[in-house]
Short mmCIF file of C-alpha atoms and ligand atoms in Angstrom, two decimals:
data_model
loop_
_atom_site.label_atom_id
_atom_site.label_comp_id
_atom_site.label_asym_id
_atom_site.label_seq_id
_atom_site.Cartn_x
_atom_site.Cartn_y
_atom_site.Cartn_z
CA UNK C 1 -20.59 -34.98 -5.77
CA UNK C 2 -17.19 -36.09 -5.40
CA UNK C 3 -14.03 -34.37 -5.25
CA UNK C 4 -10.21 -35.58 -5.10
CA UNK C 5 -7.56 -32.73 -3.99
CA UNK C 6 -4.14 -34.06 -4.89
CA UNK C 7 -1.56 -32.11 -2.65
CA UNK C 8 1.84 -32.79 -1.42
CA UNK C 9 3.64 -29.85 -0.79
CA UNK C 10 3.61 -26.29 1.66
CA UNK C 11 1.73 -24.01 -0.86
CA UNK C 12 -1.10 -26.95 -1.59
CA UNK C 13 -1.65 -27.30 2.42
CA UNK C 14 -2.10 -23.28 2.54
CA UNK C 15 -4.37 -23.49 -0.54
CA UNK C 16 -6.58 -26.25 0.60
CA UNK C 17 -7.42 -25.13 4.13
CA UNK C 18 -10.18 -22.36 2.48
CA UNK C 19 -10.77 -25.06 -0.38
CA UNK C 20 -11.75 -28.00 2.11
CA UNK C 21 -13.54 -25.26 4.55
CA UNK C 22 -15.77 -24.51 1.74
CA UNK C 23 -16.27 -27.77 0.61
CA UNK C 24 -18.01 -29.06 3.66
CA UNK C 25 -20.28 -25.59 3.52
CA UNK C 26 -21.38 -26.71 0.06
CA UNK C 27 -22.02 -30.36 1.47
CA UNK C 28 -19.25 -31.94 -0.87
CA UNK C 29 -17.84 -35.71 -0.66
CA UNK C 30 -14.08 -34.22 -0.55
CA UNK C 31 -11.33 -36.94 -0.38
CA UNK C 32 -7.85 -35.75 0.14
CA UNK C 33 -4.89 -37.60 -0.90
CA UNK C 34 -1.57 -36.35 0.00
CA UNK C 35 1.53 -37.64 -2.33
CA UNK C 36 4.02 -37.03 0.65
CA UNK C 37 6.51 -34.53 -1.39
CA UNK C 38 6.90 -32.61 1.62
CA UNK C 39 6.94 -34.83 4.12
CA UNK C 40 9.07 -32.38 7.38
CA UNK C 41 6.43 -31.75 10.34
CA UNK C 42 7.16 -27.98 9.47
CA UNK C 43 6.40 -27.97 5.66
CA UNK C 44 3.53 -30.53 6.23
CA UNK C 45 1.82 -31.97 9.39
CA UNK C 46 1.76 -28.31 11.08
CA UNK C 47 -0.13 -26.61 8.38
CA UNK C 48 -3.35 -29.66 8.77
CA UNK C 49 -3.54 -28.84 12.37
CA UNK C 50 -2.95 -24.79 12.58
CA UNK C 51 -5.32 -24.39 9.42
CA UNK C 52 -7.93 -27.02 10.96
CA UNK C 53 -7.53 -29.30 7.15
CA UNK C 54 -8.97 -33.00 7.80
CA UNK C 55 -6.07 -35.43 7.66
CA UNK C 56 -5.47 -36.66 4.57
CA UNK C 57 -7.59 -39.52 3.74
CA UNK C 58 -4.48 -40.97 1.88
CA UNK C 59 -1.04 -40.84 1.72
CA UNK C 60 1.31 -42.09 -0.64
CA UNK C 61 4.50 -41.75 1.20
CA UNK C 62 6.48 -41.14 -2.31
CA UNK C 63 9.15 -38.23 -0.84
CA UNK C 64 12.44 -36.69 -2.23
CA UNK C 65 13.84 -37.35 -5.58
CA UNK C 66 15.18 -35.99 -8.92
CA UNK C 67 11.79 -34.71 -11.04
CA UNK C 68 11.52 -37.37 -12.68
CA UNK C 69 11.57 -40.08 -10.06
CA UNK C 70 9.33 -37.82 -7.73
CA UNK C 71 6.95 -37.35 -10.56
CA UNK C 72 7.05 -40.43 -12.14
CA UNK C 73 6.69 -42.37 -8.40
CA UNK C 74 3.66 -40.07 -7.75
CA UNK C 75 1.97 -41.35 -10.87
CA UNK C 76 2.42 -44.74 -10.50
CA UNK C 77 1.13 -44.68 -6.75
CA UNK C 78 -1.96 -42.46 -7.95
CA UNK C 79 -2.86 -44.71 -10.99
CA UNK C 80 -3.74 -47.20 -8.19
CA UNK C 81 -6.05 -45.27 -6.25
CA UNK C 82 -7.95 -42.48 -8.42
CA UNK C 83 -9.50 -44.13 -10.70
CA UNK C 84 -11.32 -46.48 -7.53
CA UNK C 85 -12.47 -43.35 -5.94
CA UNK C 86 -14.67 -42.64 -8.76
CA UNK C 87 -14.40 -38.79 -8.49
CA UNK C 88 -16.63 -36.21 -10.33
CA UNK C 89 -13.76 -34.08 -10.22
CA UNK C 90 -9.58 -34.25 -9.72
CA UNK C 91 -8.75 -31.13 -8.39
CA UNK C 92 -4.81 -30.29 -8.20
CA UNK C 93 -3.26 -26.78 -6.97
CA UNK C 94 -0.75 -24.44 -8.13
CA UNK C 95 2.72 -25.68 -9.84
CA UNK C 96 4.46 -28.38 -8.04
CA UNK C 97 5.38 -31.64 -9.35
CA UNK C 98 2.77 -33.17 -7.55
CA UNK C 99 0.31 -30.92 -9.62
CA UNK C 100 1.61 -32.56 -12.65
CA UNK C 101 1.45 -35.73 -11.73
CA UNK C 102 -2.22 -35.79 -10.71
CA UNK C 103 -2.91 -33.88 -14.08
CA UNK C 104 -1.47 -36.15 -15.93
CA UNK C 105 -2.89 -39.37 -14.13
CA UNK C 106 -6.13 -38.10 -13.96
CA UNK C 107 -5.94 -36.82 -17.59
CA UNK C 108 -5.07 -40.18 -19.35
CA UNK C 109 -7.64 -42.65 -17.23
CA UNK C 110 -10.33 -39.79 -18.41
CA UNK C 111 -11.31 -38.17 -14.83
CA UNK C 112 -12.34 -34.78 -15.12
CA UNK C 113 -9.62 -32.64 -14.20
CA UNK C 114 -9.77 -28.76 -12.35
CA UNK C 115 -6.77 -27.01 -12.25
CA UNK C 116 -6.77 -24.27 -9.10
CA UNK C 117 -4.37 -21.27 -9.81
CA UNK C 118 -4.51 -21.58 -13.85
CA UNK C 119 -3.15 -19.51 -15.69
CA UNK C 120 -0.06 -17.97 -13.64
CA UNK C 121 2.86 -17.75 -15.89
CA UNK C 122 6.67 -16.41 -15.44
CA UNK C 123 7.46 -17.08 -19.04
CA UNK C 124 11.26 -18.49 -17.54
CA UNK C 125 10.78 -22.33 -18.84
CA UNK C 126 13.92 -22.85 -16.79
CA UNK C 127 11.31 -23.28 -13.93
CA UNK C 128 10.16 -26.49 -13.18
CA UNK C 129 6.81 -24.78 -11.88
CA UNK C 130 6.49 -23.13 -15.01
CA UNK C 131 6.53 -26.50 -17.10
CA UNK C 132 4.15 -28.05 -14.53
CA UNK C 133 1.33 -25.64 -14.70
CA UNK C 134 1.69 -25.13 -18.63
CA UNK C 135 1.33 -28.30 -19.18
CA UNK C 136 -1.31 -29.01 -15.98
CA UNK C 137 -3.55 -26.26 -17.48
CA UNK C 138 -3.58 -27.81 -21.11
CA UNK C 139 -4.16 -31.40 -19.79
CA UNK C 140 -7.16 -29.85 -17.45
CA UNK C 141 -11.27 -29.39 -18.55
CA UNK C 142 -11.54 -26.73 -15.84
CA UNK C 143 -9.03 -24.07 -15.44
CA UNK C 144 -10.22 -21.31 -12.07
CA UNK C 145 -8.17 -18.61 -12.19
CA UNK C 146 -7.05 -16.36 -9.38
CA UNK C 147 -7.30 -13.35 -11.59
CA UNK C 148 -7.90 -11.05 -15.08
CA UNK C 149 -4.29 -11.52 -16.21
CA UNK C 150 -4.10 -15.48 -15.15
CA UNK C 151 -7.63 -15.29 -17.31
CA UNK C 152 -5.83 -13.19 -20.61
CA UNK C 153 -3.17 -16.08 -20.14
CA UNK C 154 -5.13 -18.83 -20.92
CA UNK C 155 -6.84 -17.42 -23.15
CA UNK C 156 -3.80 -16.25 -25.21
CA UNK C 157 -3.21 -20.14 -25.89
CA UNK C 158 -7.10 -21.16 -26.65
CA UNK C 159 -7.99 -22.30 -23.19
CA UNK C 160 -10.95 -19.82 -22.96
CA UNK C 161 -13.77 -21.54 -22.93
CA UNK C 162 -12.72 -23.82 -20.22
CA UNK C 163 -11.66 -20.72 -17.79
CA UNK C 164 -13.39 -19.07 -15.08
CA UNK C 165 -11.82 -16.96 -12.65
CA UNK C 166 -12.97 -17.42 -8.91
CA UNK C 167 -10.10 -15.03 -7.40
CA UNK C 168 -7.21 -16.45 -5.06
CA UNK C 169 -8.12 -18.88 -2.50
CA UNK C 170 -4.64 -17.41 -0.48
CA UNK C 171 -6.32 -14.32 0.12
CA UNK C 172 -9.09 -15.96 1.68
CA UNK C 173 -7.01 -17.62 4.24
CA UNK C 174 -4.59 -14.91 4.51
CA UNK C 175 -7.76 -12.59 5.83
CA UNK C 176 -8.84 -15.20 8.10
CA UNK C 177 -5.63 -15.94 9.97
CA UNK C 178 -4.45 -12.15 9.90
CA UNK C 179 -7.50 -11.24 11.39
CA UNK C 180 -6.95 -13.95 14.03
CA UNK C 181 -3.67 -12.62 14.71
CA UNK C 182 -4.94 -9.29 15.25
CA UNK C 183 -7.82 -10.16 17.39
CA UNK C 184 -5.47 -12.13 19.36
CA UNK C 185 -2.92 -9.36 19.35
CA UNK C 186 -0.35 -12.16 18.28
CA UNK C 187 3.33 -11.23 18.64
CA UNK C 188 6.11 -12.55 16.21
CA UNK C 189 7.81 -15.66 17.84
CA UNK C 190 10.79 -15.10 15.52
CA UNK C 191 11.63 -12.00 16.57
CA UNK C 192 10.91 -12.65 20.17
CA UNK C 193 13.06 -15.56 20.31
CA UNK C 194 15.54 -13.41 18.12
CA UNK C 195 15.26 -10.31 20.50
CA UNK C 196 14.19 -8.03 17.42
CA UNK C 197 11.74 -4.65 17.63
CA UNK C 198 8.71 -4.35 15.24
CA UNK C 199 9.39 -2.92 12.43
CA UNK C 200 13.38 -3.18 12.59
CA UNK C 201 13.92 -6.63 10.25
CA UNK C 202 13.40 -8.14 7.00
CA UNK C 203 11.57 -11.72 6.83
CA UNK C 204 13.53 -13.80 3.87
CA UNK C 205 12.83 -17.14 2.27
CA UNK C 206 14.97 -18.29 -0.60
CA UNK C 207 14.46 -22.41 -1.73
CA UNK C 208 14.13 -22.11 -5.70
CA UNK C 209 16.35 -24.53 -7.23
CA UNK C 210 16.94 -21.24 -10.00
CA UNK C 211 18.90 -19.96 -6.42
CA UNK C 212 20.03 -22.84 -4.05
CA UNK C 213 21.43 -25.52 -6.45
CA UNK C 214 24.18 -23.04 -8.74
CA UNK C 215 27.07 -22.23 -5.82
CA UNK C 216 27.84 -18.85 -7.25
CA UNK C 217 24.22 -17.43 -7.67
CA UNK C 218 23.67 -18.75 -3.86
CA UNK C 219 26.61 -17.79 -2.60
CA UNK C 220 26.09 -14.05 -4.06
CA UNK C 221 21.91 -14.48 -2.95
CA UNK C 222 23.53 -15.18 1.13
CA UNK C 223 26.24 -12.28 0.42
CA UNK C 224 23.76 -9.47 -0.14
CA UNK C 225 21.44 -11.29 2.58
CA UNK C 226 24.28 -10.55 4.98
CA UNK C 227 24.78 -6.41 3.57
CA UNK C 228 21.14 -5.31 3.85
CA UNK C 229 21.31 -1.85 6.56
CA UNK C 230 18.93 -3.99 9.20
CA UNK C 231 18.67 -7.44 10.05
CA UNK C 232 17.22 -10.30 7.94
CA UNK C 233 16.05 -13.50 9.06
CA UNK C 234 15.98 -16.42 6.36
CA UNK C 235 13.35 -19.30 7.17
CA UNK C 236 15.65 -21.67 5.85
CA UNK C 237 13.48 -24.46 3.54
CA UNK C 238 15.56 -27.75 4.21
CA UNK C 239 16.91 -27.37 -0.05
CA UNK C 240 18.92 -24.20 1.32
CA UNK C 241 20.00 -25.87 4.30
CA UNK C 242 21.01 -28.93 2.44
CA UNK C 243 22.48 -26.93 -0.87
CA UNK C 244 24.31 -24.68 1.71
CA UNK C 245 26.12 -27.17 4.00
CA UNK C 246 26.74 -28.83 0.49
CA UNK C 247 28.70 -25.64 -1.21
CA UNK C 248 29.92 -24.88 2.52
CA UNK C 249 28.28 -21.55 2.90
CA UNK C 250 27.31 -19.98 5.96
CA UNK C 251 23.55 -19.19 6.69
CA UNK C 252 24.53 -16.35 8.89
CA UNK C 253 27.15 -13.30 9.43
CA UNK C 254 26.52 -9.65 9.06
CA UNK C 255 22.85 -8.92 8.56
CA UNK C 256 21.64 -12.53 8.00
CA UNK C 257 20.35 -14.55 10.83
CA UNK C 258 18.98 -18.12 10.16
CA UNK C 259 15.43 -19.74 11.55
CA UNK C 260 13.88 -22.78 10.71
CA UNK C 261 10.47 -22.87 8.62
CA UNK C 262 7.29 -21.60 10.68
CA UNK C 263 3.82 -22.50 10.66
CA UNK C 264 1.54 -20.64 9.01
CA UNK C 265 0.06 -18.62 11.76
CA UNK C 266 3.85 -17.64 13.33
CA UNK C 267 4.67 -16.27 9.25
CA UNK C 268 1.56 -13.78 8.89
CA UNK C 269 2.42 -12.60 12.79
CA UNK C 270 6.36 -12.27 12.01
CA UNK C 271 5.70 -11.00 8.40
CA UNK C 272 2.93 -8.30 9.51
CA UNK C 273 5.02 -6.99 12.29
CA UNK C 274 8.09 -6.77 9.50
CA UNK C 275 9.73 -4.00 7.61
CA UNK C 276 9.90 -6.02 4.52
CA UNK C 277 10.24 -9.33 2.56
CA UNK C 278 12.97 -10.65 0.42
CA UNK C 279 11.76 -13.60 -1.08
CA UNK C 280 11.82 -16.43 -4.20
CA UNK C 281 8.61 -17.92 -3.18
CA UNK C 282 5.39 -17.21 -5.40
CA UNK C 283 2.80 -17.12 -2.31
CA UNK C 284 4.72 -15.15 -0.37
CA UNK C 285 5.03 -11.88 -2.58
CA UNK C 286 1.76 -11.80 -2.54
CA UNK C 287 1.00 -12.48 0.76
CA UNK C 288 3.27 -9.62 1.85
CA UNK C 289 1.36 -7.34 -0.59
CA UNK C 290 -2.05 -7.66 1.20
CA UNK C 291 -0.38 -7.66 4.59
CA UNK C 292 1.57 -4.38 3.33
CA UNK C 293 4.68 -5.32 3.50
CA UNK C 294 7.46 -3.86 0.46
CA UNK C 295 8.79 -6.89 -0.97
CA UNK C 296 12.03 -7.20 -2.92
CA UNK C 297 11.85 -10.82 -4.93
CA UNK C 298 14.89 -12.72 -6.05
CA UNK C 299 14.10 -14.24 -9.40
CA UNK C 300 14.11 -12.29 -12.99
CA UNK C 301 9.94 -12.51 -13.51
CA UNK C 302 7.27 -13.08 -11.31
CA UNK C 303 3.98 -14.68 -12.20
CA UNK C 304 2.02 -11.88 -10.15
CA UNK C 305 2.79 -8.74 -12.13
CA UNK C 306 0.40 -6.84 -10.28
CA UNK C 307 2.50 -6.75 -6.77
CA UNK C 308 5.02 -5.20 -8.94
CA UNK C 309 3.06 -2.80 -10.91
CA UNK C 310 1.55 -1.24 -7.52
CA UNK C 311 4.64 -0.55 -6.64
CA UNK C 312 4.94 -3.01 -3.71
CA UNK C 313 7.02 -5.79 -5.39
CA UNK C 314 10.70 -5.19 -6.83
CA UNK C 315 12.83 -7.54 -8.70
CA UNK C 316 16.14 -7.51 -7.99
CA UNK C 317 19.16 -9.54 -8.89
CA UNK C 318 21.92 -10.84 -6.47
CA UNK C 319 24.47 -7.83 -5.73
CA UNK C 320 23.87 -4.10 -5.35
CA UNK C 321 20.55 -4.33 -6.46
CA UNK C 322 19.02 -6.53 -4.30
CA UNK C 323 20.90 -4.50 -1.00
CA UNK C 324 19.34 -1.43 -2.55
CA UNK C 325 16.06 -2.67 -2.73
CA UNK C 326 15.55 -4.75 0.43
CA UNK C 327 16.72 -1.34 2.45
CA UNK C 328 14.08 1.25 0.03
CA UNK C 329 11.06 2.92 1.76
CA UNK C 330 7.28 1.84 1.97
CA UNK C 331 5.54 3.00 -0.94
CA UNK C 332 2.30 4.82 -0.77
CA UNK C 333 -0.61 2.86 0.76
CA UNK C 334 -2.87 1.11 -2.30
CA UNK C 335 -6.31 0.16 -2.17
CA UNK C 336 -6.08 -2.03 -5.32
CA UNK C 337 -7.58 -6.01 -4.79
CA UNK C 338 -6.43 -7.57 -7.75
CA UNK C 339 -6.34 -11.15 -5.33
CA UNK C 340 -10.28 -11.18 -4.80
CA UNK C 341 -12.25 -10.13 -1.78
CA UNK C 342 -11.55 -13.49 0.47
CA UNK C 343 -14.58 -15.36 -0.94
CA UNK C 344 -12.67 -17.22 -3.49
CA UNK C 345 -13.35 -20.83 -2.58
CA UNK C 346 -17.15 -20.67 -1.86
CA UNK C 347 -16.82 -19.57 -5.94
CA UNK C 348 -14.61 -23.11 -6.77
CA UNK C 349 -17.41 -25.42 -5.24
CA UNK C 350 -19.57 -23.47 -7.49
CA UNK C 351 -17.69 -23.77 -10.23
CA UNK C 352 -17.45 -27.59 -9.97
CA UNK C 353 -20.95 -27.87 -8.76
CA UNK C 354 -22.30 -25.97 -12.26
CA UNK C 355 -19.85 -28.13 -13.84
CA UNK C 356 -18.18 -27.72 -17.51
C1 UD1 W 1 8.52 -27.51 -4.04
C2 UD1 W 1 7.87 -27.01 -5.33
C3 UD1 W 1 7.83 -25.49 -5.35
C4 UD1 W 1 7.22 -24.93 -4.07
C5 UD1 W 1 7.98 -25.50 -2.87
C6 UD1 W 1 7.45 -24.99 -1.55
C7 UD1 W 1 8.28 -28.49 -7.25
C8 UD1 W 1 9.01 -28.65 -8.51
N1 UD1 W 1 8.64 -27.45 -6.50
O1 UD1 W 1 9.88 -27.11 -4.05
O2 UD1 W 1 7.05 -25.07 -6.45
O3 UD1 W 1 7.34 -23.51 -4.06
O4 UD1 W 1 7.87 -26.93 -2.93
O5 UD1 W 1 8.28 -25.38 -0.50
O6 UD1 W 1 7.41 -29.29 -6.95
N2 UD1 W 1 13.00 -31.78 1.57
C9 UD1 W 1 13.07 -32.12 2.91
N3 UD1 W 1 11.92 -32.24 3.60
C10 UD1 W 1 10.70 -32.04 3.04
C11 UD1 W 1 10.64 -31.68 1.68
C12 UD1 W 1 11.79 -31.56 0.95
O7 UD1 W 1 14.15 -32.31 3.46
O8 UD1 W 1 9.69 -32.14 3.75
C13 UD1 W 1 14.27 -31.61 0.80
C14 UD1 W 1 14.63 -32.79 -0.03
O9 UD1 W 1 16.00 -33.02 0.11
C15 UD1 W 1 14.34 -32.34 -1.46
C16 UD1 W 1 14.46 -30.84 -1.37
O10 UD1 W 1 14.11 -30.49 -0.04
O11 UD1 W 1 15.22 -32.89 -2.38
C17 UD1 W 1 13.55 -30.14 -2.32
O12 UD1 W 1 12.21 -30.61 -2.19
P1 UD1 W 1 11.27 -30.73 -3.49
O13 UD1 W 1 10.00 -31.37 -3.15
O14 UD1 W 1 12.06 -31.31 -4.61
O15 UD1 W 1 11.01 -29.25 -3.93
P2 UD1 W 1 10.94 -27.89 -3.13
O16 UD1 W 1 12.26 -27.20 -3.30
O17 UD1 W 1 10.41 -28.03 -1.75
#
């Protein structure tokens, strides 16, 4: 049997590290084509060597753009190589425009189509991700879900029958790596190289076009940044660098120090060995959540609910609230595993093995 992954940007790398390790258990033809969306050493190359992912047996080399012309370019390029590869299955990750456009390529020359990470929803359709996976899940025939509310999604808009949930392929390489770093008794680089004690700062990520692209919201993001009560190092994604120097904001001053982007390995050591997150990503909330570390997100809604309803997840707005919550106390410890028990992509090859 032959599978396709279509990635192209950082979350698809993390995702298909466990996806292509338990492909070659299961004895799977797996061809990987990457669309080049993310094309930076540090939100692309570095993730295929720390995570041990086979190079990609294509690359399409189709980069920045407006959505449109990144989505659009992606097509074109992938009209002229799926269909040749003859796959069983198209398999395409999580929300990014380079979901869509495998979805919708493989959808209209009639390849079956899996969709990994169905059924996620933040109900904002101001969010490009949000369009992409709504309309990636309807164009898809198999839809594996990371968990019982992704699942009650789905099925709230007919997609049922085509649904099976397999749990969430980042916990399984989120277990594997922190258990490397604690074997290996890893240190955090960034606060080495920053000269910070475990424990004493806050790791932060903010690249959501929702937060970098509108001067005011950023400006008031990098403003409480800088009055959280202990430091806070952003890993600045090049969008904030770029949207920054753009609006002429600094990336620094009181609390806030800057950092480039890390490699997967140097995040779970530097988030593990944190007091908290303050974040817009999706994957990182929950990462933080099964490394137990109180997370304060940046957006209105989050797609996983369950971070917040354990009490280890706030959403806060720009201003007071969001200095309030990145500076609140751990909550009490939780033994809830609403992300699966690391096995979740042993349960995909299965899934496309058994078929519709
Ligand atoms: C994309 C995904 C988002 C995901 C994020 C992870 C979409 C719509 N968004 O957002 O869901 O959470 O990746 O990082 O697909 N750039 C570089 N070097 C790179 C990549 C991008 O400099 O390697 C710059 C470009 O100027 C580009 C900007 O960053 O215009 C944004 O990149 P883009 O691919 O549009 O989306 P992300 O913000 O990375």
């Amino acid at each position: 049997m032959r599978i396709v992954s279509v990635v192209g940007a950082r979350p698809q790398f993390v995702k298909l590290a466990p996806i292509s390790h338990a492909f070659a258990r299961a004895d799977l033809d797996h061809v990987i084509i990457h669309t080049g969306q993310h094309y930076d050493p540090m939100l692309s190359a570095v993730f295929f060597e720390e995570l041990d992912i086979p190079a990609p047996d294509i690359h399409l080399g189709i980069g920045s753009g407006s959505h449109g012309h990144q989505t659009g370019a992606m097509m074109a390029a992938l009209d002229d190589v799926l269909p040749d590869l003859e796959p069983d299955w198209v398999l395409v990750y999580g929300d990014t425009n380079s979901t869509l456009a495998a979805a919708v390529c493989a959808a209209k020359t009639h390849l079956p189509l899996a969709h990994l990470e169905a059924g996620l929803r933040s109900f904002d359709r101001r969010m490009p991700e949000e369009i992409n996976r709504v309309l990636t899940d309807h164009a898809a025939d198999l839809l594996l879900a990371p968990t019982t509310v992704a699942a009650g999604h789905l099925s709230d808009e007919g997609l049922a029958t085509r649904t099976v949930v397999v749990g969430d392929v980042m916990t399984d390489v989120l277990m594997s790596v922190r258990d490397r770093v604690l074997d290996r008794n890893m240190v955090s680089p960034i606060a080495t190289e920053l000269g910070l004690e475990d424990g004493s700062y806050s790791i932060a990520t903010i690249h959501r076009a929702e937060n970098t692209d509108d001067p005011r919201r950023l400006a008031a993001v990098l403003d409480s940044l800088r009055n959280v009560d202990h430091p806070v190092v952003v890993l600045a994604h090049p969008r904030l660098v770029a949207r920054s120097a753009q609006f002429g904001l600094e990336l620094g001053g009181g609390a806030l120090l800057s950092h480039p982007p890390v490699g997967y390995r140097e995040l779970v050591a530097s988030v593990m060995r944190s007091r908290g997150v303050i974040t817009d990503s999706g994957g990182l909330q929950k990462e933080a959540f099964l490394l137990q570390v109180p997370t304060t997100t940046v957006r209105p809604s989050t797609e996983w609910v369950e971070t917040v309803e354990l009490g280890w997840n706030v959403l806060a707005e720009p201003g007071p609230a969001l200095v309030h919550a990145a500076s609140r106390p751990r909550p009490a410890d939780t033994e809830a595993t609403p992300y699966g028990d690391g096995h979740a992509a042993d349960r995909v090859a299965r899934a496309l093995q058994r078929g519709l």
